Structures are given as C-alpha cells and as structure tokens.
Tab-separated table of C-alpha atoms in Angstrom:
chain	number	residue	atom	x	y	z
A	782	UNK	CA	-24.427	-5.963	4.916
A	783	UNK	CA	-21.578	-8.043	3.556
A	784	UNK	CA	-18.090	-6.642	3.902
A	785	UNK	CA	-16.077	-5.702	0.881
A	786	UNK	CA	-12.562	-6.818	0.097
A	787	UNK	CA	-9.289	-4.966	0.480
A	788	UNK	CA	-6.456	-5.705	-1.922
A	789	UNK	CA	-3.453	-3.921	-0.417
A	790	UNK	CA	-0.486	-3.338	-2.701
A	791	UNK	CA	2.652	-2.739	-0.655
A	792	UNK	CA	5.968	-1.629	-2.073
A	793	UNK	CA	8.453	1.199	-2.168
A	794	UNK	CA	7.729	4.516	-3.783
A	795	UNK	CA	8.004	4.316	-7.587
A	796	UNK	CA	7.587	0.523	-7.693
A	797	UNK	CA	4.483	0.856	-9.876
A	798	UNK	CA	1.739	0.294	-7.285
A	799	UNK	CA	-0.554	3.047	-8.517
A	800	UNK	CA	-0.104	2.122	-12.188
A	801	UNK	CA	-0.861	-1.491	-11.346
A	802	UNK	CA	-3.886	-0.551	-9.250
A	803	UNK	CA	-5.397	1.444	-12.110
A	804	UNK	CA	-4.647	-1.318	-14.634
A	805	UNK	CA	-6.432	-3.847	-12.420
A	806	UNK	CA	-9.373	-1.504	-11.762
A	807	UNK	CA	-9.967	-1.042	-15.500
A	808	UNK	CA	-10.331	-4.814	-15.907
A	809	UNK	CA	-12.597	-5.482	-12.937
A	810	UNK	CA	-16.186	-6.403	-13.858
A	811	UNK	CA	-17.554	-4.734	-10.703
A	812	UNK	CA	-16.980	-1.316	-9.122
A	813	UNK	CA	-13.968	-0.915	-6.835
A	814	UNK	CA	-12.679	2.059	-4.898
A	815	UNK	CA	-9.095	2.950	-5.763
A	816	UNK	CA	-7.539	4.473	-2.635
A	817	UNK	CA	-3.812	5.200	-2.763
A	818	UNK	CA	-2.170	6.546	0.380
A	819	UNK	CA	-0.861	9.457	-1.706
A	820	UNK	CA	-4.464	10.623	-2.125
A	821	UNK	CA	-4.643	11.349	1.595
A	822	UNK	CA	-1.454	13.382	1.425
A	823	UNK	CA	-2.812	15.279	-1.602
A	824	UNK	CA	-6.097	16.204	0.083
A	825	UNK	CA	-4.453	17.366	3.307
A	826	UNK	CA	-4.435	21.156	3.377
A	827	UNK	CA	-1.612	23.541	4.155
A	828	UNK	CA	1.463	21.849	2.717
A	829	UNK	CA	3.111	25.250	3.235
A	830	UNK	CA	2.465	25.343	6.991
A	831	UNK	CA	5.510	26.322	9.015
A	832	UNK	CA	5.790	23.347	11.343
A	833	UNK	CA	8.748	21.736	13.048
A	834	UNK	CA	9.906	18.362	11.780
A	835	UNK	CA	8.343	16.750	14.839
A	836	UNK	CA	5.013	18.447	14.109
A	837	UNK	CA	5.142	17.313	10.463
A	838	UNK	CA	5.950	13.775	11.592
A	839	UNK	CA	2.828	13.877	13.748
A	840	UNK	CA	0.728	15.184	10.849
A	841	UNK	CA	2.041	12.402	8.578
A	842	UNK	CA	1.356	9.769	11.244
A	843	UNK	CA	-2.225	10.959	11.727
A	844	UNK	CA	-2.757	11.147	7.938
A	845	UNK	CA	-1.643	7.548	7.505
A	846	UNK	CA	-3.749	6.414	10.469
A	847	UNK	CA	-6.755	8.138	8.861
A	848	UNK	CA	-5.976	6.341	5.598
A	849	UNK	CA	-6.013	2.975	7.383
A	850	UNK	CA	-9.398	3.770	8.911
A	851	UNK	CA	-10.774	4.868	5.538
A	852	UNK	CA	-9.742	1.559	3.946
A	853	UNK	CA	-11.329	-0.457	6.715
A	854	UNK	CA	-14.406	1.771	6.796
A	855	UNK	CA	-14.971	1.414	3.059
A	856	UNK	CA	-14.639	-2.375	3.206
A	857	UNK	CA	-16.875	-2.520	6.287
A	858	UNK	CA	-19.567	-0.713	4.260
A	859	UNK	CA	-19.354	-3.343	1.520
A	860	UNK	CA	-17.009	-1.576	-0.886
A	861	UNK	CA	-14.237	-3.483	-2.599
A	862	UNK	CA	-11.005	-1.498	-2.286
A	863	UNK	CA	-7.766	-1.461	-4.259
A	864	UNK	CA	-5.239	0.251	-2.025
A	865	UNK	CA	-1.577	1.070	-2.357
A	866	UNK	CA	0.646	1.802	0.575
A	867	UNK	CA	4.250	1.835	1.744
A	868	UNK	CA	4.528	-0.367	4.844
A	869	UNK	CA	7.989	0.905	5.728
A	870	UNK	CA	7.218	1.509	9.401
A	871	UNK	CA	6.109	-1.463	11.540
A	872	UNK	CA	3.274	0.503	13.174
A	873	UNK	CA	1.519	0.848	9.803
A	874	UNK	CA	1.124	-2.896	9.366
A	875	UNK	CA	0.303	-3.390	13.052
A	876	UNK	CA	-2.409	-0.727	12.838
A	877	UNK	CA	-3.935	-2.302	9.733
A	878	UNK	CA	-3.797	-5.794	11.240
A	879	UNK	CA	-5.657	-4.583	14.314
A	880	UNK	CA	-8.270	-2.624	12.391
A	881	UNK	CA	-9.043	-5.235	9.738
A	882	UNK	CA	-9.979	-8.198	11.927
A	883	UNK	CA	-12.833	-10.045	10.234
A	884	UNK	CA	-12.266	-8.385	6.846
A	885	UNK	CA	-11.102	-10.034	3.631
A	886	UNK	CA	-7.624	-8.608	2.979
A	887	UNK	CA	-5.147	-9.709	0.345
A	888	UNK	CA	-1.588	-8.412	0.701
A	889	UNK	CA	0.412	-7.996	-2.509
A	890	UNK	CA	4.101	-7.096	-2.570
A	891	UNK	CA	5.036	-4.946	-5.556
A	892	UNK	CA	8.700	-4.999	-6.545
A	893	UNK	CA	10.880	-3.889	-9.402
A	894	UNK	CA	14.603	-3.940	-10.053
A	895	UNK	CA	16.760	-1.448	-8.127
A	896	UNK	CA	17.915	0.111	-11.396
A	897	UNK	CA	14.341	0.631	-12.624
A	898	UNK	CA	13.246	1.903	-9.211
A	899	UNK	CA	15.988	4.536	-9.311
A	900	UNK	CA	15.098	5.504	-12.891
A	901	UNK	CA	11.393	5.917	-12.028
A	902	UNK	CA	12.153	7.902	-8.888
A	903	UNK	CA	14.351	10.288	-10.850
A	904	UNK	CA	11.733	10.639	-13.624
A	905	UNK	CA	9.059	11.527	-11.071
A	906	UNK	CA	11.211	14.328	-9.714
A	907	UNK	CA	9.031	14.763	-6.633
A	908	UNK	CA	10.758	12.360	-4.281
A	909	UNK	CA	13.960	12.785	-2.329
A	910	UNK	CA	16.625	10.811	-4.241
A	911	UNK	CA	17.241	7.454	-2.547
A	912	UNK	CA	13.821	7.288	-0.855
A	913	UNK	CA	12.698	4.321	-2.958
A	914	UNK	CA	15.919	2.386	-2.286
A	915	UNK	CA	15.585	2.969	1.452
A	916	UNK	CA	11.931	1.945	1.417
A	917	UNK	CA	12.766	-1.153	-0.664
A	918	UNK	CA	14.848	-2.424	2.272
A	919	UNK	CA	11.997	-1.766	4.741
A	920	UNK	CA	8.615	-2.528	3.166
A	921	UNK	CA	8.836	-6.318	3.052
A	922	UNK	CA	10.432	-6.893	6.468
A	923	UNK	CA	7.271	-8.595	7.742
A	924	UNK	CA	8.090	-11.316	5.205
A	925	UNK	CA	4.640	-12.558	4.213
A	926	UNK	CA	2.170	-11.813	1.449
A	927	UNK	CA	-0.446	-13.471	-0.724
A	928	UNK	CA	1.327	-12.568	-3.973
A	929	UNK	CA	4.535	-10.899	-5.131
A	930	UNK	CA	4.600	-9.170	-8.499
A	931	UNK	CA	7.496	-7.541	-10.325
A	932	UNK	CA	6.661	-4.434	-12.357
A	933	UNK	CA	10.141	-3.898	-13.801
A	934	UNK	CA	8.903	-4.586	-17.320
A	935	UNK	CA	5.483	-2.976	-16.984
A	936	UNK	CA	2.075	-3.764	-15.555
A	937	UNK	CA	0.731	-6.410	-17.987
A	938	UNK	CA	2.004	-9.604	-16.341
A	939	UNK	CA	1.488	-8.294	-12.777
A	940	UNK	CA	-2.051	-7.197	-13.693
A	941	UNK	CA	-2.926	-10.694	-14.900
A	942	UNK	CA	-1.446	-12.258	-11.754
A	943	UNK	CA	-3.335	-9.864	-9.489
A	944	UNK	CA	-6.623	-10.480	-11.313
A	945	UNK	CA	-6.075	-14.226	-10.881
A	946	UNK	CA	-5.473	-13.713	-7.150
A	947	UNK	CA	-8.676	-11.700	-6.779
A	948	UNK	CA	-10.699	-14.310	-8.708
A	949	UNK	CA	-9.188	-17.237	-6.810
A	950	UNK	CA	-7.799	-16.069	-3.449
A	951	UNK	CA	-6.005	-18.460	-1.107
A	952	UNK	CA	-7.969	-19.772	1.852
A	953	UNK	CA	-5.106	-18.944	4.226
A	954	UNK	CA	-4.365	-15.192	3.996
A	955	UNK	CA	-1.150	-13.348	4.784
A	956	UNK	CA	-2.965	-10.848	7.037
A	957	UNK	CA	-4.367	-13.699	9.126
A	958	UNK	CA	-0.936	-15.354	9.386
A	959	UNK	CA	0.739	-12.067	10.315
A	960	UNK	CA	-1.944	-11.326	12.885
A	961	UNK	CA	-1.512	-14.799	14.424
A	962	UNK	CA	2.273	-14.408	14.556
A	963	UNK	CA	1.963	-11.066	16.294
A	964	UNK	CA	-0.503	-12.502	18.804
A	965	UNK	CA	1.784	-15.467	19.499
A	966	UNK	CA	4.761	-13.162	19.990
A	967	UNK	CA	2.917	-10.813	22.340
C-alpha cells in the first residue's frame, strides 16, 4: 500500500491554520483527512478533572504525542492528511521527525501580522491573552519549511500557494533537511 502525504501547517494560535486547511480541502480533487491538533484536545474527556498543573501538562503531552501518531498512522495507511499544529516546543518537531521517516511530509509555516494575530485571538475569546504572541516567537525556531504563507488578509492567496505546493512539491523537503541536521548535530 502506498503511503499518503502529510501537509503540516505550523503557526501560532489564531494565525489562520484551520481556516486555511479547510479552504484547501474544499479545493482538493481527492479525499483528504483534515486533522487539526485542536480536535484531539476536543475529544479528550474530562476537561473538568481536578488535576495539578503537572498532571495536566502530562495529559497535554500525551495528547499531542497521540496526535503525532495519528497523523503518521493515517499517512502510513495511504490517507492524505492536512494537519495543523503549533510546534512551539522542540520535542513536538523532534517527535514528528522521528515518526515520519519514509513519509512524504510538507511543512508550511502560517504567519500573520502581530496586530491581526492579537485581534483574532481576542475575537476567539477562548485563549489566554498573549498566547499567540508568545507562540509566534517559538513556532518557527527550527527555521526551515517548504512554504511560508501569510494569512493577514485572508485565506485566498495562501490557499492558492498551498495548492501549488501540493501539486508541485520540491524534491528536497524541509522535514528531510531538519532530520539530517538533527542527525548531524547528535
């Protein structure tokens, strides 16, 4: 069975990753799974559990690790996957790099202006104020991607760019370069 592809959109909360993912999915001629990391947090039970911060941190870590394995599992079964994630902790990228060896992964950085990011975060009302700004400083620290798109003015131009990337991907992929750099540094 041929492996599917993973197109991983990485950016801070409220950057427009989910909107962009859905816009791209609507224009794809073949079926794709749309798997945002937020879905895994939504399907986890007991958000009201009385846990210590350390226990919650462990739950969040395991949830994100499960998300990584779901992405890789879906692609390994031949599904094409549009994923959105926040790679604001180095272990997240390291985990995905290790799990996805041999898979076709495209890494897309999703940005928007700081002013628009703040406006969107406030409009959502479900995020701690300043989370997006903090994540914006963290999510691109690995420094490499296959495409960067800016959603400040909406999803139309980024959607077209992402569709072009999927239709005509580069031979040399960011995930492969990042994996090689990590191996050379180890």
